[in-house]
Amino acid sequence: METKIVKIDKEDFKKEDLLGASQILKDGGVVAFPTETVYGLGANGLDEMAVKKIYKAKGRPSDNPLILHIGEVDQLDSLVEEIPDIAFRCIDKFWPGPLTIILKRSHKIPDIITAGLDSVAIRMPEEPIARELINLASLPIAAPSANLSGRPSPTSGAHVIEDMIGKIDVIIDGGDTGIGLESTVLDLSGDRPMILRPGGVSYEELKKIIPHVIEDRANLESKEIPKSPGQKYRHYAPKAEMIVFQGETEDIVKTINERIGKYIYEGKKIGVMATDETQDRYSKGIIKTLGTRKDKRSIATKLFKVLREFDELNVDIILSEGVELDDIGKAIMNRMMKASGGNIVNC
Ligand code: TXA
Ligand code: MG
């Protein structure tokens, strides 16, 4: 299949630039587009045949449900059975933005979206390209992250081209995504509000709106079985073995340096994921900084990009500094835990 690449300037584009892509969505095609979190792989969420193409392009297991993306809140009514009061409060505060809300599904939604569950995940992205595209199509758009299943999520048009060229109809290249990690998935379909995946909206922020919100323990513990189907798979994984080091920064630096010595001796090619504050403390290996520890959002933005860079450099082992668990730190550590297959060293 020939994939059309459409370059769009986020800061300066016209509705007309997205008309072709929105028509392809209406006609049952697949379009990758930027959101503020990561790129999504979109298709008409009410068309089973179109959604099947997403699973095929990604190589995604069919028991992993998809998020429906909407452009306006009034699209929500026909997709869910009811909207509880706390959902309204979250919508007021966080939409459009990096929060996905799970509610009881309406029967309008094909089973392929929900993987047979009685709930559905919905989000309204903030990125203007995404919203304009959804509104032009005037459809709920099913969109998982636009990576091949198992790979780090795409945070630039180039990443999507790498994974999806020849597999889908259109790639809208809108440059780098801002947040760089996926949305927070909040389940409001059960008895107790629960965070199934930490993401762009932090636990602390959610707690201000829903004081009794709880977190799925599997988010940060590799041995727990996650409640969200998609969270059980190995994810975001680089080709290399990856080890994450957590604890006090000084202890992390010391332990990583010891490991560098060991692996160099074994003849391995090493990549180190460091931070601005620590990158000069490592003498050997390929050192890349994720960003500054003073602003963890900078680290979130670059994480998937650096994982892909190490893939290209064909390193054997990635040694990654961990971060503290406040703000977006939980989402960063969750992705690092999954990328490393739970290979975490406490320093
Ligand atoms: O930021 C994001 O959320 C990106 C952009 C493109 O919007 N999308 C994204 O989609 O990350 P995906 O498919 O890669 O991750 C969706 C997650 C999966 O872990 C899936 O299992 C979970 O949401 N999920 C979807 N529907 C669910 C449901 N009804 N119940 C529980 N988990 C659900
Ligand atoms: Mg994904």
Coordinates of C-alpha atoms and ligand atoms in Angstrom, one line a residue:
M1 CA 0.0 0.0 0.0
E2 CA 1.2 3.5 -0.8
T3 CA 1.2 5.7 2.3
K4 CA 0.7 9.4 1.8
I5 CA 2.7 11.7 4.1
V6 CA 1.1 15.0 4.8
K7 CA 3.4 17.6 6.6
I8 CA 1.4 20.0 8.7
D9 CA 2.7 23.0 10.7
K10 CA 1.1 22.7 14.2
E11 CA 1.3 26.5 14.7
D12 CA 0.0 27.5 11.3
F13 CA -2.4 25.2 9.4
K14 CA -5.8 25.5 7.8
K15 CA -8.8 23.3 8.1
E16 CA -8.5 22.5 4.4
D17 CA -5.1 20.9 4.9
L18 CA -6.9 18.1 6.8
L19 CA -9.8 17.6 4.4
G20 CA -8.2 14.7 2.5
A21 CA -7.2 12.8 5.6
S22 CA -10.7 13.3 7.2
Q23 CA -12.3 12.0 4.0
I24 CA -10.1 8.9 4.2
L25 CA -11.3 8.3 7.8
K26 CA -14.9 8.6 6.6
D27 CA -14.2 6.1 3.8
G28 CA -12.9 3.5 6.3
G29 CA -9.1 4.2 5.9
V30 CA -6.4 4.5 8.5
V31 CA -4.7 7.8 9.3
A32 CA -1.8 8.4 11.8
F33 CA -2.0 11.8 13.4
P34 CA -0.2 13.7 16.2
T35 CA -1.8 14.2 19.6
E36 CA -0.3 16.1 22.6
T37 CA 0.8 12.8 24.1
V38 CA 2.0 10.5 21.3
Y39 CA 1.0 9.8 17.7
G40 CA -2.3 7.9 17.3
L41 CA -3.3 5.4 14.6
G42 CA -6.8 6.4 13.7
A43 CA -9.9 4.9 12.1
N44 CA -13.6 5.3 12.2
G45 CA -14.5 3.9 15.7
L46 CA -18.0 2.8 14.5
D47 CA -16.8 0.8 11.5
E48 CA -15.6 -2.7 12.4
M49 CA -13.8 -3.3 9.1
A50 CA -11.8 0.0 9.5
V51 CA -10.8 -0.8 13.1
K52 CA -9.6 -4.2 12.0
K53 CA -7.1 -2.5 9.8
I54 CA -5.6 -0.8 12.9
Y55 CA -5.0 -4.1 14.7
K56 CA -3.5 -5.5 11.5
A57 CA -1.1 -2.5 10.9
K58 CA 0.1 -2.6 14.5
G59 CA 0.2 -6.4 14.9
R60 CA -1.8 -5.8 18.1
P61 CA -3.5 -8.6 20.0
S62 CA -7.2 -8.5 19.6
D63 CA -7.9 -8.7 23.4
N64 CA -6.5 -5.2 23.9
P65 CA -9.2 -2.6 23.6
L66 CA -8.9 0.8 21.9
I67 CA -9.5 4.4 23.0
L68 CA -12.2 6.4 21.2
H69 CA -11.1 10.0 20.5
I70 CA -13.8 12.7 20.3
G71 CA -13.6 16.4 19.3
E72 CA -16.5 17.8 21.3
V73 CA -18.1 16.7 24.7
D74 CA -21.5 16.2 23.1
Q75 CA -20.2 13.3 21.1
L76 CA -19.9 11.4 24.4
D77 CA -23.7 10.9 25.0
S78 CA -24.2 8.3 22.3
L79 CA -21.1 6.3 23.2
V80 CA -21.7 5.6 26.9
E81 CA -24.6 4.4 29.0
E82 CA -24.4 7.1 31.6
I83 CA -22.0 9.9 32.6
P84 CA -21.6 9.9 36.4
D85 CA -21.0 13.2 38.2
I86 CA -17.3 12.7 38.8
A87 CA -16.9 12.1 35.1
F88 CA -18.3 15.5 34.5
R89 CA -15.9 17.0 37.0
C90 CA -12.9 15.4 35.3
I91 CA -14.1 16.4 31.9
D92 CA -14.5 20.1 33.0
K93 CA -11.0 20.1 34.5
F94 CA -9.0 17.9 32.1
W95 CA -10.6 17.9 28.6
P96 CA -9.3 18.5 26.1
G97 CA -6.1 16.9 27.4
P98 CA -4.2 13.8 28.3
L99 CA -6.9 12.0 30.3
T100 CA -8.7 8.9 29.1
I101 CA -11.9 8.1 30.9
I102 CA -13.4 4.6 31.0
L103 CA -17.2 4.4 31.3
K104 CA -20.0 1.9 30.7
R105 CA -20.3 1.5 27.0
S106 CA -23.4 2.0 24.9
H107 CA -24.4 -0.7 22.4
K108 CA -23.6 1.6 19.5
I109 CA -19.9 0.7 19.9
P110 CA -18.7 -2.4 18.0
D111 CA -17.2 -5.2 20.2
I112 CA -13.9 -4.9 18.4
I113 CA -13.3 -1.5 20.1
T114 CA -13.8 -2.8 23.6
A115 CA -12.4 -6.3 23.1
G116 CA -15.8 -7.6 24.5
L117 CA -15.6 -5.6 27.8
D118 CA -18.8 -3.8 29.0
S119 CA -16.8 -0.5 29.3
V120 CA -15.2 1.9 26.7
A121 CA -12.2 4.3 27.0
I122 CA -12.8 7.8 25.7
R123 CA -10.5 10.8 25.4
M124 CA -10.6 14.3 23.9
P125 CA -7.1 15.3 22.8
E126 CA -5.9 18.9 23.0
E127 CA -3.6 18.9 20.0
P128 CA -5.4 21.2 17.4
I129 CA -4.5 19.0 14.5
A130 CA -6.1 16.0 16.2
R131 CA -9.2 17.9 17.2
E132 CA -9.7 19.5 13.8
L133 CA -9.3 16.1 12.1
I134 CA -11.8 14.4 14.4
N135 CA -14.3 17.3 14.0
L136 CA -14.0 17.3 10.2
A137 CA -14.6 13.5 10.1
S138 CA -17.4 14.0 12.7
L139 CA -16.8 10.5 14.0
P140 CA -15.4 9.0 17.1
I141 CA -11.9 8.0 16.1
A142 CA -10.4 4.8 17.5
A143 CA -6.7 5.4 18.0
P144 CA -4.0 3.4 19.8
S145 CA -0.5 4.7 19.8
A146 CA 0.9 4.6 16.2
N147 CA 3.8 2.2 16.9
L148 CA 4.2 -1.4 15.9
S149 CA 2.9 -3.4 18.9
G150 CA 5.6 -3.7 21.6
R151 CA 7.8 -0.8 20.3
P152 CA 8.2 2.6 22.0
S153 CA 5.3 4.9 21.2
P154 CA 6.0 7.4 18.4
T155 CA 6.6 11.0 19.5
S156 CA 7.6 12.4 16.0
G157 CA 6.4 11.9 12.4
A158 CA 9.7 10.2 11.7
H159 CA 8.9 7.5 14.3
V160 CA 5.5 6.8 12.7
I161 CA 7.1 6.6 9.2
E162 CA 9.6 4.1 10.6
D163 CA 6.8 1.8 11.9
M164 CA 3.9 2.4 9.5
I165 CA 5.1 3.3 6.0
G166 CA 3.4 1.0 3.5
K167 CA 0.9 -0.2 6.1
I168 CA -1.6 2.6 6.3
D169 CA -3.3 5.3 4.1
V170 CA -2.0 8.6 5.5
I171 CA 0.6 9.8 8.0
I172 CA 0.1 13.4 9.2
D173 CA 3.5 14.6 10.2
G174 CA 3.0 17.4 12.7
G175 CA 6.4 17.4 14.3
D176 CA 7.3 16.4 17.9
T177 CA 4.5 15.7 20.4
G178 CA 4.6 17.8 23.6
I179 CA 4.1 15.4 26.5
G180 CA 5.8 12.4 25.0
L181 CA 4.0 9.8 27.1
E182 CA 0.4 8.5 26.7
S183 CA -2.7 9.8 28.5
T184 CA -3.6 8.7 32.0
V185 CA -6.3 6.0 31.9
L186 CA -8.9 6.5 34.6
D187 CA -11.6 3.9 35.1
L188 CA -14.9 5.3 36.2
S189 CA -17.0 2.3 35.3
G190 CA -16.5 0.4 38.5
D191 CA -17.3 0.9 42.2
R192 CA -14.1 2.9 42.9
P193 CA -12.3 5.3 40.5
M194 CA -9.0 3.8 39.6
I195 CA -6.0 4.8 37.6
L196 CA -5.2 1.9 35.3
R197 CA -2.3 3.7 33.5
P198 CA -0.3 6.7 34.9
G199 CA 0.2 9.4 32.2
G200 CA 0.0 13.0 31.3
V201 CA -2.4 13.9 34.1
S202 CA -0.8 13.1 37.5
Y203 CA -2.2 11.3 40.5
E204 CA -1.8 14.4 42.5
E205 CA -3.8 16.4 40.0
L206 CA -6.6 13.8 39.9
K207 CA -6.7 13.5 43.6
K208 CA -7.8 17.2 43.9
I209 CA -10.9 16.4 41.8
I210 CA -11.5 12.8 43.1
P211 CA -10.1 12.5 46.6
H212 CA -10.9 8.8 46.8
V213 CA -9.2 7.8 43.5
I214 CA -6.9 4.8 43.8
E215 CA -4.1 3.4 41.6
D216 CA -3.8 0.0 40.2
R217 CA -0.8 -1.5 42.1
A218 CA 0.4 -3.1 38.8
N219 CA 1.3 0.3 37.5
L220 CA 4.6 0.3 39.4
E221 CA 5.1 -3.4 40.4
S222 CA 6.2 -5.8 37.8
K223 CA 4.7 -8.9 39.5
E224 CA 1.1 -7.6 39.8
I225 CA -1.4 -8.5 37.2
P226 CA -2.8 -5.3 35.7
K227 CA -6.5 -4.7 35.4
S228 CA -6.3 -3.0 32.0
P229 CA -5.9 -5.6 29.3
G230 CA -3.2 -3.7 27.4
Q231 CA -1.0 -3.2 30.4
K232 CA -0.1 -6.9 30.6
Y233 CA 1.9 -6.9 27.4
R234 CA 5.6 -6.1 27.2
H235 CA 5.6 -2.6 25.9
Y236 CA 7.8 0.3 24.7
A237 CA 10.6 -2.2 24.5
P238 CA 13.9 -1.4 22.9
K239 CA 15.8 -4.2 21.1
A240 CA 18.5 -4.1 23.8
E241 CA 18.3 -5.5 27.3
M242 CA 17.4 -2.6 29.6
I243 CA 18.1 -2.1 33.3
V244 CA 16.6 0.7 35.4
F245 CA 18.3 2.0 38.5
Q246 CA 16.2 3.7 41.2
G247 CA 17.1 5.3 44.5
E248 CA 19.1 8.4 45.6
T249 CA 20.7 10.1 42.6
E250 CA 24.3 9.6 44.0
D251 CA 23.7 5.9 44.6
I252 CA 22.3 5.5 41.0
V253 CA 25.4 7.1 39.5
K254 CA 27.7 5.0 41.6
T255 CA 25.9 1.7 40.7
I256 CA 25.6 2.5 37.0
N257 CA 29.4 3.3 36.9
E258 CA 30.1 -0.1 38.5
R259 CA 27.9 -1.8 35.9
I260 CA 29.5 0.1 33.1
G261 CA 32.9 -1.3 34.2
K262 CA 31.5 -4.9 34.3
Y263 CA 29.8 -4.8 30.9
I264 CA 32.7 -3.1 29.1
Y265 CA 34.9 -5.9 30.4
E266 CA 32.4 -8.4 28.9
G267 CA 32.8 -6.6 25.6
K268 CA 29.2 -5.2 25.5
K269 CA 28.1 -2.0 23.8
I270 CA 26.5 0.2 26.4
G271 CA 23.9 3.0 26.3
V272 CA 23.3 5.1 29.4
M273 CA 20.1 7.1 29.9
A274 CA 21.3 9.9 32.1
T275 CA 19.9 13.3 33.1
D276 CA 21.3 16.9 32.6
E277 CA 22.6 16.8 36.2
T278 CA 24.5 13.5 35.9
Q279 CA 25.5 13.0 32.3
D280 CA 29.1 14.2 32.9
R281 CA 29.6 11.6 35.7
Y282 CA 29.8 8.6 33.3
S283 CA 33.1 8.1 31.4
K284 CA 32.3 5.2 29.1
G285 CA 29.5 4.0 26.9
I286 CA 27.1 6.1 24.8
I287 CA 25.6 8.7 27.2
K288 CA 22.4 10.4 26.4
T289 CA 20.5 12.8 28.6
L290 CA 16.7 12.5 29.0
G291 CA 16.3 16.0 30.4
T292 CA 16.6 17.8 33.7
R293 CA 15.6 16.3 37.1
K294 CA 14.3 19.8 38.0
D295 CA 11.5 19.4 35.4
K296 CA 10.5 15.7 34.9
R297 CA 8.1 16.7 32.1
S298 CA 11.3 17.3 30.0
I299 CA 12.3 13.7 30.7
A300 CA 8.9 12.4 29.7
T301 CA 9.1 14.2 26.4
K302 CA 12.3 12.5 25.4
L303 CA 12.1 9.0 26.9
F304 CA 10.6 7.2 23.9
K305 CA 12.8 9.2 21.5
V306 CA 16.0 8.1 23.3
L307 CA 14.9 4.5 23.4
R308 CA 14.5 4.5 19.7
E309 CA 17.9 6.2 19.2
F310 CA 19.6 3.4 21.2
D311 CA 17.8 0.9 18.9
E312 CA 19.4 2.5 15.9
L313 CA 22.8 2.5 17.6
N314 CA 22.4 -1.2 18.2
V315 CA 23.6 -1.1 21.8
D316 CA 23.5 -4.4 23.8
I317 CA 22.5 -3.0 27.1
I318 CA 20.7 0.2 28.2
L319 CA 21.4 1.4 31.7
S320 CA 18.8 3.9 32.7
E321 CA 18.5 6.3 35.7
G322 CA 15.1 6.1 37.4
V323 CA 13.3 9.2 38.7
E324 CA 11.3 10.1 41.8
L325 CA 7.6 9.2 41.7
D326 CA 6.0 12.6 42.0
D327 CA 4.1 14.4 39.2
I328 CA 4.8 12.7 35.9
G329 CA 7.5 10.6 37.5
K330 CA 5.1 7.8 38.1
A331 CA 4.3 7.6 34.4
I332 CA 8.0 7.7 33.5
M333 CA 8.8 4.9 35.9
N334 CA 5.8 2.9 34.6
R335 CA 7.1 3.1 31.0
M336 CA 10.7 2.3 32.1
M337 CA 9.5 -0.7 34.1
K338 CA 7.6 -2.0 31.1
A339 CA 10.4 -1.2 28.6
S340 CA 12.8 -3.1 30.8
G341 CA 10.5 -6.0 31.4
G342 CA 10.6 -5.3 35.1
N343 CA 14.4 -5.3 35.2
I344 CA 14.8 -2.8 38.1
V345 CA 17.7 -2.4 40.5
N346 CA 17.2 -0.7 43.8
C347 CA 20.4 1.3 44.6
Ligands
TXA1 O1 -2.2 9.1 24.9 C1 -2.9 8.1 24.5 O2 -3.7 7.6 25.2 C2 -2.6 7.6 23.1 C3 -3.0 8.7 22.1 C4 -2.9 8.2 20.7 O3 -4.3 9.1 22.4 N1 -3.3 6.3 22.9 C5 -2.9 5.2 23.5 O4 -3.7 4.1 23.1 O5 -2.0 5.1 24.3 P1 -3.2 2.6 23.4 O6 -4.2 1.7 22.7 O7 -1.8 2.5 23.1 O8 -3.4 2.4 25.0 C6 -4.8 2.3 25.5 C7 -4.8 1.7 26.8 C8 -4.4 0.2 26.7 O9 -3.6 -0.2 27.8 C9 -5.8 -0.5 26.8 O10 -5.8 -1.8 27.3 C10 -6.5 0.4 27.7 O11 -6.1 1.7 27.4 N2 -8.0 0.3 27.6 C11 -8.7 0.7 26.5 N3 -10.0 0.4 26.7 C12 -10.1 -0.1 28.0 C13 -11.2 -0.6 28.8 N4 -12.5 -0.5 28.3 N5 -10.9 -1.0 30.0 C14 -9.7 -1.1 30.5 N6 -8.6 -0.6 29.7 C15 -8.8 -0.1 28.5
MG2 MG 0.2 1.9 23.0

